Amino acid sequence: MGRLYERLCEDLRCLEGLKSCMNCGVCTAICPSAEFYRYDPRKICDTVQRADDESIEQLLKSDTIWYCGECMSCKTRCPRGNTPGLLIMALRKLSQEMGYFTDSEKGRQQFAIRRVIGDSILTTGYCMRPILVNPANHPEQGPVWEWVYNNLPEVMDKVGANYLKDGPGALRRIAPEVLSEINQIFQVTGGQDFFQLIEEFSKDKADEMCLDAGELGGDNAYFSEVYTKNSGNHH
Amino acid sequence: MEQEGKKRIWSEYQKEIADDHYFYVRSCIRQTFFPGSETTFLKILRDDLSRDVFEDARHTTCTGIGYHTDIVPFETIMTIAARHFALMTEAGYVNFVPSCVTSFGIYTEILDTWKHFPEMEAKARDYLWTATRREFKIPDNLSHTSDIIYRFRNELAELSGHRLVNKNDGKPLKVVEHIGCHYAKMFPKCGVGGAEFPAVLSGMVEAWGGEVIDYPERRHCCGFGFRQYLIKANRGYSLSNSKKKFESMQPYQPDFIVANCPGCAMFLDRWQYTIAEMEGITYDKSGKGIPVLTYEELAGLIMGYDPWVMGMQMHQISVEPLLDKIGIVYNKKDKYLGSKGQYIGVPQPPHFLLQ
């Protein structure tokens, strides 16, 4: 039993997600990701419960752990009450803590998520808001969304939202004192440090790849690389 | 499985849904894509059912999308949730009602964790106090907004002016109901009917006169997959899973799809457009696509609400064919007008989907 396995076992989601897997493969049969990617949650459980650090390290550095969609369909059907999806969450956390996530194409995408979703949470109080769904990056949203996007105040007003205004209601402006509480929670609970860790490991990788990662946002070469690169070697 | 057997299993998954006095928390995704649905929910509860619903402007994201894209640690999200419980406690409420299915799943996961690991609850209380000087009580009742509409489905049926019946042939409309994965797949006992036979949407559809389609991929994920959609390079995952569902439901010729998760409703709408553009395929006979509704919009329609005030013009798949089948009177030329009736342009027509 090694160091990485012990660290994984400190994560409650590992304890809750993997009790005693008998490798029946029902999770793989139900898994939307297993149909799309070269992915097998049964093997993830098998690798972790063998407690072999070398295999776990390989997993943490691979694309494999980033294929799961965290739908948790595996939880419903497992006859032993395991949740490979929860185990994946523990593996992803450890991969980022160790800096291993930058070794894989899919793992490096965490930089883009941190920059977009992470910054949005801390600066606006929302994970997602209309302005983030830019039609240029989201052609799949179609022409109706493009029309909404180009007329946000008018459309939102018509449907009763309180768009970017004070007070309750949909899409209201979150007050600075509220954002300060959210930022304080991130400070106290380690959320801010975790963001910083993703930034630092990503910048090291960007340097290694001779790409600029900038200080903020997505207007830089490393962001473009991780956001759009698909080697096609995942199926 | 025999109908009786289904009913027996179903009876084990009844859940308590509070009757009144709700502390309402909004959804990032629903506010972005279906803000009119949240408006409609509040109007129905307050104006039609005379219920007390309180909203606090200090509520924020639960950070659920950050948690399920693995950038937000559990300790952080549980403390954000604790802050929301504190706002509820300070306002004097005990019934917590999230609009988002991802958030609902987050709250069920956190409450379950605190039950099995009380030291984590103690930690959350400590973190929250240190960060904000707030304290909280655990909600007496946690219900998703779709649970609330489900609870009042029969009252709404009595108040409504419309039924889910095709006015041309008098037959019930055929409905695909899609339940967001995080509603009950993780904690089946937290959802009406559990994860295998969820009744939260089928109960509404049947109470309002429609017929639910039982198709092979009924329980399959819409394909959001969090990072699998948010990152451009991964979107094939999301599209492919929705496509699998469309192909499975197509032979049953649904009149519309209804979803309780805002993300699912958006994806099932948009991916039909994308597939049509990419492959020239639609999944209905008319070439217009299958309309996708939120359950708030569905409730609003039977109650006679204006579809354009509910925001149904924000869908990519046109809803007019469905409105015509139900017999809802609407003004086509108002669809894309602004709130004061002003012209604000119209969307470009898609290349393949008919309007």
Coordinates of C-alpha atoms in Angstrom, one line a residue:
Chain A
M1 CA 0.0 0.0 0.0
G2 CA 1.5 3.3 -1.1
R3 CA 1.5 7.0 -0.6
L4 CA -0.9 7.9 -3.4
Y5 CA -3.4 5.2 -2.3
E6 CA -3.3 6.5 1.2
R7 CA -3.9 10.0 0.0
L8 CA -6.8 8.8 -2.1
C9 CA -8.3 7.1 1.0
E10 CA -8.3 10.5 2.8
D11 CA -10.9 11.7 0.4
L12 CA -14.4 10.8 1.6
R13 CA -15.6 10.4 -2.0
C14 CA -13.1 7.5 -2.3
L15 CA -14.4 5.9 0.9
E16 CA -18.0 6.4 -0.2
G17 CA -17.4 5.6 -3.8
L18 CA -15.5 2.3 -3.5
K19 CA -16.4 -0.2 -0.8
S20 CA -15.8 -3.5 -2.4
C21 CA -15.9 -3.9 -6.1
M22 CA -16.5 -7.4 -7.5
N23 CA -15.7 -6.2 -11.1
C24 CA -19.1 -7.2 -12.6
G25 CA -18.9 -4.3 -15.1
V26 CA -22.5 -3.1 -14.7
C27 CA -21.1 0.4 -14.3
T28 CA -19.4 0.1 -17.6
A29 CA -22.5 -1.1 -19.3
I30 CA -24.6 1.9 -18.1
C31 CA -21.8 4.5 -18.5
P32 CA -22.4 7.2 -21.2
S33 CA -18.7 7.9 -21.3
A34 CA -17.8 4.2 -21.9
E35 CA -19.9 4.3 -25.0
F36 CA -18.1 7.4 -26.3
Y37 CA -14.5 7.2 -25.1
R38 CA -12.0 4.4 -24.6
Y39 CA -13.1 4.3 -21.0
D40 CA -14.0 1.6 -18.5
P41 CA -15.1 2.5 -15.0
R42 CA -14.7 -1.1 -13.9
K43 CA -11.0 -0.9 -14.6
I44 CA -10.7 2.3 -12.6
C45 CA -12.2 0.5 -9.5
D46 CA -9.9 -2.4 -10.1
T47 CA -6.8 -0.3 -10.4
V48 CA -7.6 1.7 -7.2
Q49 CA -8.5 -1.3 -5.1
R50 CA -5.3 -3.0 -5.9
A51 CA -3.6 -0.1 -4.1
D52 CA -0.6 -0.2 -6.3
D53 CA 1.0 3.2 -6.4
E54 CA 2.7 2.8 -9.7
S55 CA -0.6 2.0 -11.5
I56 CA -2.4 4.8 -9.6
E57 CA 0.2 7.3 -10.7
Q58 CA -0.2 6.2 -14.3
L59 CA -3.9 6.7 -14.0
L60 CA -3.5 10.2 -12.4
K61 CA -1.3 11.2 -15.4
S62 CA -3.6 9.8 -18.0
D63 CA -6.4 11.1 -20.1
T64 CA -8.6 8.3 -18.7
I65 CA -9.7 9.9 -15.5
W66 CA -11.0 12.9 -17.4
Y67 CA -13.4 11.0 -19.7
C68 CA -16.1 10.6 -17.0
G69 CA -19.1 13.0 -17.3
E70 CA -20.0 12.7 -13.5
C71 CA -23.6 11.9 -14.4
M72 CA -23.4 9.2 -11.6
S73 CA -25.5 6.7 -13.6
C74 CA -23.0 4.1 -12.2
K75 CA -24.3 4.7 -8.6
T76 CA -27.9 3.7 -9.5
R77 CA -27.0 0.3 -10.9
C78 CA -24.0 -0.9 -8.9
P79 CA -25.1 -4.0 -6.9
R80 CA -22.5 -3.2 -4.3
G81 CA -23.5 0.5 -3.9
N82 CA -20.2 1.7 -5.3
T83 CA -19.9 5.0 -7.3
P84 CA -17.0 5.0 -9.7
G85 CA -18.0 8.6 -10.5
L86 CA -17.2 9.7 -7.0
L87 CA -13.9 7.8 -7.1
I88 CA -13.1 9.7 -10.3
M89 CA -13.7 13.0 -8.4
A90 CA -11.2 11.9 -5.8
L91 CA -8.7 10.9 -8.5
R92 CA -9.0 14.2 -10.3
K93 CA -8.5 16.1 -7.1
L94 CA -5.3 14.2 -6.3
S95 CA -4.1 14.5 -9.9
Q96 CA -4.4 18.3 -9.6
E97 CA -2.8 18.4 -6.2
M98 CA 0.2 16.4 -7.5
G99 CA 0.4 18.4 -10.7
Y100 CA 0.0 15.2 -12.8
F101 CA -3.0 16.7 -14.6
T102 CA -0.8 18.7 -17.0
D103 CA 0.7 15.4 -18.3
S104 CA -2.5 14.6 -20.3
E105 CA -4.4 16.5 -23.1
K106 CA -7.7 16.2 -21.2
G107 CA -6.2 17.0 -17.8
R108 CA -4.7 20.2 -19.1
Q109 CA -8.2 21.4 -19.9
Q110 CA -8.6 22.2 -16.1
F111 CA -6.7 25.4 -16.8
A112 CA -9.6 26.7 -19.1
I113 CA -12.2 25.6 -16.6
R114 CA -10.4 27.3 -13.7
R115 CA -10.1 30.5 -15.8
V116 CA -13.7 30.6 -17.0
I117 CA -15.9 29.0 -14.3
G118 CA -13.5 29.7 -11.4
D119 CA -13.2 33.4 -12.2
S120 CA -16.9 33.7 -12.8
I121 CA -17.7 32.3 -9.4
L122 CA -15.4 34.7 -7.6
T123 CA -16.1 37.8 -9.6
T124 CA -19.8 37.5 -10.3
G125 CA -21.3 34.9 -7.9
Y126 CA -22.5 32.8 -10.8
C127 CA -20.9 29.6 -12.3
M128 CA -22.7 30.3 -15.6
R129 CA -24.2 33.5 -17.0
P130 CA -25.4 34.5 -20.5
I131 CA -22.3 36.5 -21.4
L132 CA -20.1 33.4 -21.1
V133 CA -22.0 31.6 -23.8
N134 CA -20.5 33.6 -26.6
P135 CA -21.9 32.4 -30.0
A136 CA -18.4 32.5 -31.5
N137 CA -17.3 29.8 -29.1
H138 CA -20.7 28.1 -29.0
P139 CA -21.9 27.7 -32.6
E140 CA -24.1 24.8 -31.4
Q141 CA -26.3 27.2 -29.5
G142 CA -27.8 28.3 -32.9
P143 CA -29.2 31.5 -34.3
V144 CA -32.0 32.0 -31.6
W145 CA -29.3 32.1 -28.9
E146 CA -27.3 34.5 -31.0
W147 CA -30.4 36.8 -31.2
V148 CA -30.9 36.5 -27.4
Y149 CA -27.2 37.2 -26.8
N150 CA -27.3 40.3 -29.0
N151 CA -30.4 41.6 -27.2
L152 CA -29.8 40.5 -23.6
P153 CA -31.3 43.4 -21.7
E154 CA -34.5 43.6 -23.8
V155 CA -35.1 39.8 -23.9
M156 CA -34.4 39.3 -20.2
D157 CA -36.6 42.2 -19.3
K158 CA -39.5 40.7 -21.3
V159 CA -39.3 37.4 -19.4
G160 CA -39.2 38.9 -16.0
A161 CA -35.5 38.7 -15.2
N162 CA -33.7 41.4 -13.2
Y163 CA -30.7 41.4 -15.5
L164 CA -27.6 43.0 -13.9
K165 CA -29.7 45.0 -11.5
D166 CA -29.8 45.1 -7.7
G167 CA -32.3 43.1 -5.6
P168 CA -33.7 39.6 -6.1
G169 CA -34.6 38.0 -9.4
A170 CA -33.0 36.1 -12.2
L171 CA -29.5 37.2 -13.3
R172 CA -29.4 40.0 -10.7
R173 CA -26.1 41.7 -9.9
I174 CA -24.6 40.1 -6.9
A175 CA -23.6 42.8 -4.4
P176 CA -19.9 43.3 -3.6
E177 CA -20.3 42.4 0.1
V178 CA -21.8 39.1 -0.9
L179 CA -18.9 38.4 -3.3
S180 CA -16.6 39.2 -0.4
E181 CA -18.3 36.5 1.7
I182 CA -17.9 34.0 -1.2
N183 CA -14.2 34.9 -1.6
Q184 CA -13.7 34.6 2.1
I185 CA -15.2 31.1 2.1
F186 CA -12.8 30.1 -0.8
Q187 CA -9.9 31.5 1.3
V188 CA -10.9 29.7 4.5
T189 CA -11.7 26.3 2.9
G190 CA -8.8 25.9 0.6
G191 CA -10.7 26.7 -2.6
Q192 CA -8.5 29.7 -3.4
D193 CA -5.3 27.7 -2.8
F194 CA -6.6 25.0 -5.1
F195 CA -7.3 27.5 -7.9
Q196 CA -3.7 28.8 -7.4
L197 CA -2.3 25.3 -7.6
I198 CA -4.1 24.7 -11.0
E199 CA -2.7 28.1 -12.2
E200 CA 0.9 27.4 -11.2
F201 CA 1.1 23.8 -12.6
S202 CA -0.6 25.0 -15.8
K203 CA 1.8 27.9 -16.2
D204 CA 4.8 25.6 -15.8
K205 CA 3.3 23.4 -18.5
A206 CA 2.6 26.4 -20.7
D207 CA 6.3 27.4 -20.4
E208 CA 7.4 23.9 -21.2
M209 CA 5.2 24.0 -24.3
C210 CA 6.5 27.5 -25.2
L211 CA 2.9 29.0 -25.0
D212 CA 1.8 32.1 -23.2
A213 CA -0.8 31.5 -20.4
G214 CA -1.4 35.2 -19.6
E215 CA -2.4 36.3 -16.1
L216 CA -6.2 36.3 -16.6
G217 CA -8.9 35.0 -18.9
G218 CA -8.8 33.1 -22.1
D219 CA -7.1 35.5 -24.5
N220 CA -3.8 33.6 -24.6
A221 CA -2.2 30.8 -26.6
Y222 CA -2.2 28.1 -23.8
F223 CA -6.0 28.6 -23.2
S224 CA -6.7 28.2 -26.9
E225 CA -4.6 25.1 -27.0
V226 CA -6.3 23.3 -24.1
Y227 CA -9.8 24.5 -25.0
T228 CA -9.7 23.4 -28.6
K229 CA -7.1 20.6 -29.0
N230 CA -8.4 17.2 -29.7
S231 CA -5.9 14.7 -30.8
G232 CA -8.6 12.2 -31.8
N233 CA -6.8 9.5 -29.8
H234 CA -9.5 9.0 -27.2
H235 CA -11.9 6.5 -28.8
Chain B
M1 CA -42.6 -5.9 -15.2
E2 CA -46.3 -6.0 -14.3
Q3 CA -48.0 -2.7 -13.5
E4 CA -48.7 -3.8 -9.9
G5 CA -45.1 -4.6 -9.3
K6 CA -44.1 -1.2 -10.6
K7 CA -46.5 0.5 -8.3
R8 CA -45.2 -1.4 -5.3
I9 CA -41.6 -0.4 -6.0
W10 CA -42.7 3.1 -6.7
S11 CA -44.5 3.3 -3.3
E12 CA -41.1 2.8 -1.6
Y13 CA -39.9 6.0 -3.1
Q14 CA -42.5 8.5 -2.1
K15 CA -41.0 11.6 -0.6
E16 CA -42.3 14.3 1.6
I17 CA -42.7 17.6 -0.2
A18 CA -43.4 20.7 1.9
D19 CA -46.9 22.3 1.4
D20 CA -46.0 26.0 1.9
H21 CA -43.4 28.6 3.0
Y22 CA -40.5 28.0 0.6
F23 CA -37.0 29.4 0.6
Y24 CA -36.4 29.5 -3.1
V25 CA -32.9 29.4 -4.6
R26 CA -32.2 30.0 -8.3
S27 CA -30.2 28.1 -10.8
C28 CA -27.3 29.6 -12.9
I29 CA -28.2 27.5 -15.9
R30 CA -32.0 28.1 -15.7
Q31 CA -31.4 31.9 -15.2
T32 CA -29.2 31.9 -18.3
F33 CA -31.3 29.9 -20.7
F34 CA -34.8 29.8 -19.2
P35 CA -35.2 32.8 -16.9
G36 CA -38.9 33.0 -17.8
S37 CA -39.4 29.6 -16.3
E38 CA -38.3 30.8 -12.9
T39 CA -40.6 33.8 -13.3
T40 CA -43.4 31.4 -14.2
F41 CA -42.7 29.1 -11.2
L42 CA -43.0 32.0 -8.8
K43 CA -46.2 33.4 -10.5
I44 CA -47.9 30.0 -10.3
L45 CA -46.9 29.4 -6.7
R46 CA -47.7 32.9 -5.5
D47 CA -50.6 34.0 -7.7
D48 CA -52.4 30.7 -8.6
L49 CA -51.7 28.6 -5.5
S50 CA -51.4 31.4 -2.9
R51 CA -48.2 30.0 -1.5
D52 CA -45.5 31.9 0.3
V53 CA -42.1 31.9 -1.5
F54 CA -39.2 33.9 -0.2
E55 CA -36.1 34.8 -2.3
D56 CA -32.9 36.3 -0.8
A57 CA -30.9 38.5 -3.2
R58 CA -27.8 37.4 -1.3
H59 CA -28.0 33.9 -2.6
T60 CA -25.3 33.0 -5.1
T61 CA -24.2 30.0 -7.2
C62 CA -23.9 26.8 -5.2
T63 CA -20.6 26.4 -7.2
G64 CA -22.0 23.0 -8.5
I65 CA -20.6 23.4 -12.0
G66 CA -17.2 24.1 -10.5
Y67 CA -17.5 21.1 -8.2
H68 CA -18.4 18.8 -11.0
T69 CA -15.7 20.1 -13.2
D70 CA -13.4 19.3 -10.3
I71 CA -12.0 22.8 -9.6
V72 CA -14.0 23.4 -6.4
P73 CA -13.1 21.2 -3.4
F74 CA -15.8 19.5 -1.3
E75 CA -14.9 21.6 1.8
T76 CA -15.6 24.7 -0.2
I77 CA -18.9 23.7 -1.8
M78 CA -20.2 22.4 1.5
T79 CA -19.5 25.8 3.1
I80 CA -21.2 27.7 0.3
A81 CA -24.2 25.4 0.8
A82 CA -24.0 26.0 4.5
R83 CA -24.1 29.8 3.8
H84 CA -27.3 29.3 1.8
F85 CA -28.8 27.3 4.7
A86 CA -27.8 30.2 6.9
L87 CA -29.7 32.7 4.7
M88 CA -32.7 30.4 5.0
T89 CA -32.4 30.2 8.7
E90 CA -32.0 33.9 9.1
A91 CA -35.2 34.5 7.1
G92 CA -37.1 32.1 9.3
Y93 CA -37.7 29.4 6.7
V94 CA -37.2 25.6 7.0
N95 CA -38.2 24.4 3.5
F96 CA -35.3 24.7 1.0
V97 CA -36.3 24.7 -2.7
P98 CA -33.5 24.8 -5.4
S99 CA -34.4 25.4 -9.0
C100 CA -31.4 23.6 -10.4
V101 CA -31.0 19.8 -10.5
T102 CA -27.2 20.0 -10.2
S103 CA -27.7 22.1 -7.0
F104 CA -30.4 19.7 -5.8
G105 CA -27.9 16.8 -6.2
I106 CA -25.2 18.8 -4.4
Y107 CA -27.5 19.5 -1.4
T108 CA -28.5 15.9 -1.2
E109 CA -24.9 14.8 -1.3
I110 CA -23.8 17.3 1.3
L111 CA -26.7 16.4 3.7
D112 CA -26.0 12.7 3.3
T113 CA -22.2 13.3 3.9
W114 CA -23.0 15.2 7.1
K115 CA -25.3 12.4 8.2
H116 CA -22.6 9.8 7.8
F117 CA -19.6 12.0 8.8
P118 CA -20.8 14.4 11.4
E119 CA -17.3 15.8 11.8
M120 CA -17.7 17.3 8.3
E121 CA -20.8 19.1 9.4
A122 CA -18.9 20.5 12.3
K123 CA -16.1 21.5 9.9
A124 CA -18.7 23.3 7.7
R125 CA -20.0 25.2 10.7
D126 CA -16.5 26.2 11.7
Y127 CA -15.6 27.3 8.2
L128 CA -18.8 29.3 7.8
W129 CA -18.4 31.1 11.1
T130 CA -14.8 31.9 10.4
A131 CA -15.5 33.2 6.9
T132 CA -18.9 35.0 7.5
R133 CA -19.9 34.9 11.1
R134 CA -23.1 33.1 10.1
E135 CA -24.8 30.0 11.6
F136 CA -27.4 27.7 10.1
K137 CA -30.0 25.0 10.7
I138 CA -30.4 22.0 8.4
P139 CA -33.6 22.3 6.3
D140 CA -36.5 20.3 7.5
N141 CA -37.5 19.7 3.9
L142 CA -35.4 19.7 0.7
S143 CA -37.5 19.6 -2.5
H144 CA -36.6 20.4 -6.1
T145 CA -38.9 22.9 -7.8
S146 CA -40.2 20.1 -10.0
D147 CA -41.2 18.3 -6.8
I148 CA -43.3 21.3 -5.8
I149 CA -45.1 21.5 -9.1
Y150 CA -45.6 17.7 -8.9
R151 CA -47.2 18.1 -5.5
F152 CA -49.7 20.6 -6.8
R153 CA -50.3 18.9 -10.2
N154 CA -53.9 18.0 -9.4
E155 CA -54.8 21.4 -8.1
L156 CA -53.2 22.9 -11.3
A157 CA -55.2 20.5 -13.4
E158 CA -58.4 21.8 -11.8
L159 CA -57.4 25.4 -12.3
S160 CA -56.2 25.0 -15.8
G161 CA -57.9 25.8 -19.1
H162 CA -56.0 23.4 -21.3
R163 CA -55.3 19.7 -21.4
L164 CA -52.4 17.9 -23.0
V165 CA -54.7 16.6 -25.7
N166 CA -54.4 17.1 -29.5
K167 CA -57.4 19.3 -30.3
N168 CA -57.5 17.9 -33.9
D169 CA -58.1 14.2 -33.0
G170 CA -58.9 14.3 -29.2
K171 CA -56.0 11.9 -28.4
P172 CA -53.5 12.5 -25.5
L173 CA -50.3 14.1 -26.6
K174 CA -47.3 11.7 -26.5
V175 CA -44.6 13.0 -24.2
V176 CA -41.0 12.2 -23.5
E177 CA -40.1 13.0 -20.0
H178 CA -36.4 13.5 -19.2
I179 CA -35.2 13.5 -15.6
G180 CA -31.8 15.2 -14.9
C181 CA -29.3 12.6 -13.7
H182 CA -28.5 14.3 -10.4
Y183 CA -32.2 14.5 -9.4
A184 CA -32.3 10.9 -8.1
K185 CA -29.5 8.7 -9.6
M186 CA -27.2 9.4 -6.7
F187 CA -29.8 9.3 -3.9
P188 CA -32.9 7.5 -5.3
K189 CA -34.9 8.1 -2.1
C190 CA -34.6 11.8 -2.5
G191 CA -36.6 11.8 -5.7
V192 CA -40.3 11.1 -6.3
G193 CA -40.4 7.5 -7.6
G194 CA -36.6 7.0 -7.2
A195 CA -34.1 6.7 -10.0
E196 CA -35.6 3.8 -12.0
F197 CA -39.3 4.9 -12.1
P198 CA -39.2 8.6 -11.4
A199 CA -42.7 10.0 -11.3
V200 CA -42.0 13.6 -10.8
L201 CA -42.6 14.5 -14.5
S202 CA -44.7 11.6 -15.6
G203 CA -47.1 12.4 -12.7
M204 CA -47.5 16.0 -14.1
V205 CA -48.0 14.8 -17.7
E206 CA -50.6 12.2 -16.7
A207 CA -52.5 14.6 -14.4
W208 CA -52.7 17.1 -17.3
G209 CA -54.0 14.6 -19.8
G210 CA -50.9 13.5 -21.7
E211 CA -49.4 10.1 -22.4
V212 CA -45.9 9.3 -21.3
I213 CA -43.7 7.4 -23.8
D214 CA -41.6 4.6 -22.3
Y215 CA -38.7 4.3 -24.8
P216 CA -35.4 2.3 -24.5
E217 CA -33.0 5.1 -23.6
R218 CA -35.4 6.9 -21.3
R219 CA -33.0 7.0 -18.4
H220 CA -29.9 7.8 -20.5
C221 CA -28.0 11.0 -19.6
C222 CA -28.6 14.0 -22.0
G223 CA -24.8 14.2 -22.3
F224 CA -23.9 17.4 -20.4
G225 CA -21.0 15.8 -18.7
F226 CA -19.9 19.2 -17.3
R227 CA -16.3 19.4 -18.7
Q228 CA -17.6 17.3 -21.7
Y229 CA -19.7 20.3 -22.8
L230 CA -17.8 23.3 -21.3
I231 CA -14.6 22.5 -23.2
K232 CA -15.0 22.9 -27.0
A233 CA -12.8 20.0 -27.7
N234 CA -15.0 17.6 -25.8
R235 CA -18.5 18.5 -27.1
G236 CA -18.8 15.4 -29.3
Y237 CA -19.5 13.5 -26.0
S238 CA -22.4 15.7 -25.2
L239 CA -23.9 15.7 -28.7
S240 CA -23.5 11.9 -29.1
N241 CA -25.4 11.1 -25.9
S242 CA -28.3 13.3 -26.9
K243 CA -28.3 11.8 -30.4
K244 CA -28.6 8.4 -28.8
K245 CA -31.7 9.5 -27.0
F246 CA -33.3 11.1 -30.1
E247 CA -32.8 8.0 -32.1
S248 CA -34.3 5.9 -29.4
M249 CA -37.4 8.1 -28.9
Q250 CA -38.0 8.8 -32.6
P251 CA -40.1 5.7 -33.5
Y252 CA -42.6 6.7 -30.8
Q253 CA -43.2 10.1 -32.5
P254 CA -43.3 12.3 -29.4
D255 CA -45.2 15.6 -29.6
F256 CA -42.8 17.2 -27.1
I257 CA -40.0 16.6 -24.5
V258 CA -40.2 17.9 -21.0
A259 CA -37.2 18.0 -18.6
N260 CA -36.8 18.9 -15.0
C261 CA -33.1 19.9 -15.3
P262 CA -32.4 23.2 -17.1
G263 CA -29.2 21.9 -18.6
C264 CA -31.0 18.9 -20.1
A265 CA -33.8 21.1 -21.6
M266 CA -31.2 23.3 -23.2
F267 CA -29.1 20.5 -24.6
L268 CA -32.0 18.5 -26.0
D269 CA -33.2 21.7 -27.7
R270 CA -29.8 22.8 -29.1
W271 CA -28.4 19.5 -30.2
Q272 CA -31.4 18.9 -32.4
Y273 CA -30.4 22.1 -34.3
T274 CA -26.8 21.0 -34.4
I275 CA -27.6 17.5 -35.7
A276 CA -29.9 19.0 -38.3
E277 CA -27.1 21.4 -39.5
M278 CA -24.5 18.7 -39.5
E279 CA -26.4 15.8 -41.0
G280 CA -29.7 17.1 -42.3
I281 CA -31.6 15.0 -39.8
T282 CA -34.7 15.9 -37.7
Y283 CA -36.4 13.6 -35.4
D284 CA -40.0 14.5 -36.2
K285 CA -42.0 14.0 -39.3
S286 CA -42.6 17.7 -40.0
G287 CA -38.8 18.6 -40.2
K288 CA -39.3 21.2 -37.4
G289 CA -37.8 19.2 -34.6
I290 CA -39.3 18.0 -31.3
P291 CA -40.2 21.0 -29.0
V292 CA -38.4 20.8 -25.6
L293 CA -40.1 22.3 -22.6
T294 CA -39.2 23.0 -19.0
Y295 CA -41.9 21.7 -16.6
E296 CA -42.6 25.3 -15.5
E297 CA -43.3 26.2 -19.1
L298 CA -45.6 23.2 -19.4
A299 CA -47.4 24.1 -16.2
G300 CA -47.7 27.7 -17.5
L301 CA -49.1 26.6 -20.8
I302 CA -52.0 24.6 -19.3
M303 CA -52.6 27.6 -17.0
G304 CA -52.9 29.8 -20.0
Y305 CA -49.8 31.9 -19.6
D306 CA -48.4 33.8 -22.6
P307 CA -45.6 31.6 -24.1
W308 CA -43.6 34.7 -25.1
V309 CA -43.7 36.1 -21.6
M310 CA -42.6 32.7 -20.3
G311 CA -39.6 32.9 -22.7
M312 CA -40.5 30.1 -25.1
Q313 CA -39.1 32.3 -28.0
M314 CA -35.7 31.5 -26.5
H315 CA -35.9 27.9 -27.7
Q316 CA -34.2 27.0 -30.9
I317 CA -36.9 24.4 -31.8
S318 CA -40.1 26.3 -32.5
V319 CA -42.9 25.6 -30.0
E320 CA -45.8 26.8 -32.3
P321 CA -46.6 23.3 -33.6
L322 CA -47.2 22.2 -30.0
L323 CA -49.2 25.3 -29.1
D324 CA -51.4 24.6 -32.1
K325 CA -52.0 21.0 -31.1
I326 CA -53.1 22.0 -27.6
G327 CA -55.2 24.9 -29.0
I328 CA -53.3 27.7 -27.2
V329 CA -54.0 31.1 -28.7
Y330 CA -50.9 33.2 -29.2
N331 CA -49.8 36.1 -31.2
K332 CA -47.1 35.0 -33.7
K333 CA -45.9 38.6 -34.4
D334 CA -45.2 39.3 -30.7
K335 CA -42.7 36.4 -30.5
Y336 CA -39.5 38.3 -30.9
L337 CA -40.6 41.8 -29.7
G338 CA -39.0 43.4 -26.7
S339 CA -40.8 44.0 -23.4
K340 CA -42.3 47.3 -24.5
G341 CA -43.4 45.9 -27.9
Q342 CA -40.4 47.3 -29.7
Y343 CA -38.7 45.6 -32.6
I344 CA -35.3 44.1 -31.6
G345 CA -34.6 42.1 -34.7
V346 CA -35.3 38.5 -35.3
P347 CA -33.1 35.4 -35.3
Q348 CA -31.7 34.1 -38.6
P349 CA -33.5 31.0 -39.8
P350 CA -31.5 27.8 -39.5
H351 CA -30.3 26.2 -42.7
F352 CA -32.2 22.9 -42.2
L353 CA -34.8 23.0 -39.5
L354 CA -38.1 24.3 -40.7
Q355 CA -39.7 27.2 -38.7

